[in-house]
PDB file of C-alpha atoms in Angstrom:
ATOM      1  CA  MET A1217       0.033   0.014  -0.025  1.00 39.00           C
ATOM      2  CA  ASN A1218       1.200   3.524  -0.891  1.00 43.00           C
ATOM      3  CA  ALA A1219       2.720   5.304   2.076  1.00 46.00           C
ATOM      4  CA  GLN A1220       0.846   8.468   1.201  1.00 65.00           C
ATOM      5  CA  ILE A1221      -2.516   6.912   1.897  1.00 73.00           C
ATOM      6  CA  CYS A1222      -2.175   7.562   5.679  1.00 74.00           C
ATOM      7  CA  ASP A1223       0.013   8.948   8.304  1.00 75.00           C
ATOM      8  CA  PRO A1224       2.800   6.376   9.056  1.00 75.00           C
ATOM      9  CA  LEU A1225       1.652   6.462  12.813  1.00 76.00           C
ATOM     10  CA  LEU A1226      -1.640   4.720  11.795  1.00 77.00           C
ATOM     11  CA  ARG A1227       0.013   1.853   9.801  1.00 74.00           C
ATOM     12  CA  PRO A1228       0.865  -0.396  12.817  1.00 73.00           C
ATOM     13  CA  PHE A1229      -2.737  -0.132  14.193  1.00 74.00           C
ATOM     14  CA  ALA A1230      -4.606  -0.605  11.079  1.00 75.00           C
ATOM     15  CA  GLY A1231      -3.329  -4.048  10.382  1.00 69.00           C
ATOM     16  CA  ASN A1232      -4.765  -5.737   7.249  1.00 72.00           C
ATOM     17  CA  ALA A1233      -7.513  -3.165   6.871  1.00 80.00           C
ATOM     18  CA  LEU A1234      -5.386  -0.837   4.648  1.00 81.00           C
ATOM     19  CA  SER A1235      -4.317  -3.619   2.263  1.00 80.00           C
ATOM     20  CA  ARG A1236      -8.016  -4.696   1.801  1.00 82.00           C
ATOM     21  CA  LEU A1237      -9.178  -1.182   0.690  1.00 86.00           C
ATOM     22  CA  ASP A1238     -10.086  -0.819  -2.930  1.00 86.00           C
ATOM     23  CA  GLU A1239      -9.464   2.423  -4.935  1.00 89.00           C
ATOM     24  CA  ALA A1240     -12.856   3.952  -4.103  1.00 90.00           C
ATOM     25  CA  GLN A1241     -12.453   3.109  -0.369  1.00 90.00           C
ATOM     26  CA  VAL A1242      -9.022   4.602  -0.326  1.00 90.00           C
ATOM     27  CA  GLU A1243     -10.318   7.807  -2.138  1.00 92.00           C
ATOM     28  CA  HIS A1244     -13.194   7.982   0.477  1.00 92.00           C
ATOM     29  CA  MET A1245     -10.776   7.738   3.421  1.00 91.00           C
ATOM     30  CA  MET A1246      -8.424  10.356   2.012  1.00 91.00           C
ATOM     31  CA  GLU A1247     -11.272  12.795   1.253  1.00 93.00           C
ATOM     32  CA  ARG A1248     -12.773  12.156   4.782  1.00 92.00           C
ATOM     33  CA  SER A1249      -9.348  12.862   6.433  1.00 91.00           C
ATOM     34  CA  ALA A1250      -8.801  15.929   4.507  1.00 91.00           C
ATOM     35  CA  ILE A1251     -12.105  17.265   5.359  1.00 92.00           C
ATOM     36  CA  LEU A1252     -11.591  16.441   9.065  1.00 91.00           C
ATOM     37  CA  ALA A1253      -8.117  18.544   8.951  1.00 89.00           C
ATOM     38  CA  SER A1254      -9.284  21.358   6.917  1.00 85.00           C
ATOM     39  CA  GLU A1255     -12.999  22.051   7.736  1.00 84.00           C
ATOM     40  CA  ALA A1256     -13.162  20.489  11.153  1.00 80.00           C
ATOM     41  CA  GLY A1257      -9.837  21.586  12.353  1.00 81.00           C
ATOM     42  CA  VAL A1258      -8.915  18.041  13.829  1.00 83.00           C
ATOM     43  CA  GLN A1259      -5.121  17.505  14.471  1.00 85.00           C
ATOM     44  CA  PRO A1260      -2.789  15.769  14.299  1.00 87.00           C
ATOM     45  CA  PRO A1261      -2.903  14.217  10.750  1.00 84.00           C
ATOM     46  CA  ALA A1262      -2.718  10.804  12.220  1.00 84.00           C
ATOM     47  CA  LEU A1263      -5.900  11.368  14.190  1.00 88.00           C
ATOM     48  CA  CYS A1264      -7.597  12.585  10.907  1.00 90.00           C
ATOM     49  CA  ASP A1265      -6.692   9.482   9.107  1.00 89.00           C
ATOM     50  CA  ALA A1266      -7.632   7.163  12.070  1.00 89.00           C
ATOM     51  CA  LEU A1267     -11.178   8.649  12.158  1.00 91.00           C
ATOM     52  CA  ALA A1268     -11.538   8.500   8.335  1.00 92.00           C
ATOM     53  CA  LEU A1269     -10.461   4.749   8.430  1.00 90.00           C
ATOM     54  CA  LEU A1270     -13.032   4.211  11.075  1.00 91.00           C
ATOM     55  CA  GLU A1271     -15.592   5.676   8.810  1.00 92.00           C
ATOM     56  CA  VAL A1272     -14.636   3.453   5.911  1.00 91.00           C
ATOM     57  CA  LEU A1273     -14.752   0.427   8.235  1.00 88.00           C
ATOM     58  CA  ARG A1274     -18.272   1.478   9.457  1.00 86.00           C
ATOM     59  CA  LEU A1275     -19.380   1.661   5.739  1.00 86.00           C
ATOM     60  CA  TYR A1276     -17.530  -1.371   4.396  1.00 84.00           C
ATOM     61  CA  PRO A1277     -17.044  -3.908   7.351  1.00 80.00           C
ATOM     62  CA  ALA A1278     -15.740  -6.535   4.931  1.00 81.00           C
ATOM     63  CA  VAL A1279     -12.565  -4.374   4.850  1.00 84.00           C
ATOM     64  CA  LEU A1280     -11.952  -5.512   8.379  1.00 81.00           C
ATOM     65  CA  THR A1281     -13.225  -9.099   8.331  1.00 83.00           C
ATOM     66  CA  GLY A1282     -12.648 -10.112   4.518  1.00 84.00           C
ATOM     67  CA  LEU A1283     -16.182 -11.231   4.605  1.00 90.00           C
ATOM     68  CA  ALA A1284     -19.306  -9.808   3.055  1.00 91.00           C
ATOM     69  CA  ALA A1285     -22.906 -10.674   2.554  1.00 93.00           C
ATOM     70  CA  LEU A1286     -24.559  -9.981  -0.811  1.00 94.00           C
ATOM     71  CA  GLU A1287     -28.301  -9.547  -0.801  1.00 96.00           C
ATOM     72  CA  ILE A1288     -29.480 -10.947  -4.038  1.00 97.00           C
ATOM     73  CA  GLU A1289     -32.716 -11.753  -5.798  1.00 97.00           C
ATOM     74  CA  LEU A1290     -32.833 -15.098  -7.535  1.00 95.00           C
ATOM     75  CA  ASP A1291     -35.974 -16.550  -9.102  1.00 95.00           C
ATOM     76  CA  GLY A1292     -38.137 -13.800  -7.484  1.00 95.00           C
ATOM     77  CA  ALA A1293     -36.898 -14.487  -3.936  1.00 95.00           C
ATOM     78  CA  THR A1294     -34.525 -12.508  -1.762  1.00 95.00           C
ATOM     79  CA  GLN A1295     -31.497 -14.546  -0.607  1.00 94.00           C
ATOM     80  CA  TRP A1296     -28.199 -13.835   0.760  1.00 94.00           C
ATOM     81  CA  LEU A1297     -24.701 -14.997  -0.472  1.00 93.00           C
ATOM     82  CA  LEU A1298     -21.790 -15.032   1.991  1.00 93.00           C
ATOM     83  CA  THR A1299     -18.384 -14.407   0.384  1.00 93.00           C
ATOM     84  CA  THR A1300     -14.760 -13.561   0.991  1.00 91.00           C
ATOM     85  CA  ASP A1301     -14.392 -12.593  -2.794  1.00 89.00           C
ATOM     86  CA  LEU A1302     -16.988 -10.071  -3.989  1.00 88.00           C
ATOM     87  CA  ASP A1303     -15.646 -10.279  -7.683  1.00 89.00           C
ATOM     88  CA  LEU A1304     -16.147 -13.962  -7.802  1.00 93.00           C
ATOM     89  CA  ALA A1305     -19.634 -13.955  -6.092  1.00 94.00           C
ATOM     90  CA  ARG A1306     -20.660 -11.346  -8.531  1.00 94.00           C
ATOM     91  CA  VAL A1307     -19.573 -13.416 -11.531  1.00 96.00           C
ATOM     92  CA  TYR A1308     -21.267 -16.515  -9.953  1.00 94.00           C
ATOM     93  CA  LEU A1309     -24.461 -14.480  -9.448  1.00 95.00           C
ATOM     94  CA  ARG A1310     -24.442 -13.312 -13.063  1.00 96.00           C
ATOM     95  CA  ASP A1311     -23.926 -16.869 -14.271  1.00 96.00           C
ATOM     96  CA  ILE A1312     -26.895 -18.032 -12.274  1.00 94.00           C
ATOM     97  CA  GLY A1313     -29.213 -15.230 -13.415  1.00 96.00           C
ATOM     98  CA  GLY A1314     -29.504 -13.437 -10.050  1.00 96.00           C
ATOM     99  CA  THR A1315     -29.419  -9.692  -9.376  1.00 97.00           C
ATOM    100  CA  GLU A1316     -27.347  -7.973  -6.672  1.00 97.00           C
ATOM    101  CA  ILE A1317     -29.382  -5.732  -4.321  1.00 97.00           C
ATOM    102  CA  ALA A1318     -26.728  -4.810  -1.833  1.00 94.00           C
ATOM    103  CA  VAL A1319     -23.506  -5.613   0.003  1.00 90.00           C
ATOM    104  CA  LEU A1320     -24.143  -5.903   3.710  1.00 90.00           C
ATOM    105  CA  ASP A1321     -22.385  -6.743   7.011  1.00 89.00           C
ATOM    106  CA  PRO A1322     -22.821 -10.538   7.477  1.00 93.00           C
ATOM    107  CA  ALA A1323     -23.388  -9.900  11.331  1.00 92.00           C
ATOM    108  CA  ASP A1324     -26.424  -7.757  10.425  1.00 92.00           C
ATOM    109  CA  VAL A1325     -27.902 -10.360   7.933  1.00 95.00           C
ATOM    110  CA  VAL A1326     -27.570 -13.048  10.476  1.00 95.00           C
ATOM    111  CA  ARG A1327     -29.136 -10.950  13.143  1.00 96.00           C
ATOM    112  CA  THR A1328     -32.069  -9.378  11.069  1.00 96.00           C
ATOM    113  CA  GLN A1329     -32.720 -12.356   8.737  1.00 95.00           C
ATOM    114  CA  TYR A1330     -32.081 -15.326  10.706  1.00 95.00           C
ATOM    115  CA  GLY A1331     -32.670 -14.461  14.276  1.00 96.00           C
ATOM    116  CA  GLY A1332     -29.029 -14.451  15.335  1.00 96.00           C
ATOM    117  CA  VAL A1333     -28.235 -18.144  14.083  1.00 97.00           C
ATOM    118  CA  ALA A1334     -27.718 -19.308  10.556  1.00 94.00           C
ATOM    119  CA  LEU A1335     -26.887 -22.653   9.059  1.00 93.00           C
ATOM    120  CA  LEU A1336     -24.488 -22.319   6.201  1.00 89.00           C
ATOM    121  CA  GLY A1337     -24.509 -24.909   3.139  1.00 86.00           C
ATOM    122  CA  THR A1338     -22.445 -24.904   0.062  1.00 82.00           C
ATOM    123  CA  LEU A1339     -23.723 -24.145  -3.516  1.00 73.00           C
ATOM    124  CA  GLY A1340     -23.958 -26.922  -5.832  1.00 67.00           C
TER     125      GLY A1340
END
């Protein structure tokens, strides 16, 4: 990851999260950090970067866990795919004729759709 993405002080604390950011997420983080510094007057720069990363993690929990849930429509029914590879899941979904509705936090899906416990199976 490019050293200019965040203050070097943040790197040891961010762990794998920084390496999992895609270009749009990096841009979001950098923009949020700049806004915090210039418009909100937050200092030092490492704090701006840390707060911006927290915002990205809130919006994209898969950055932290490497796991995402895709809400999909398949044969007129809403279902969920659990994945560690969004690109692969999207190809699979396209191949089976499904439609992506949203990318969600798996914990939220298990809590809201399955009452806190879900039994996973494999696709076949």
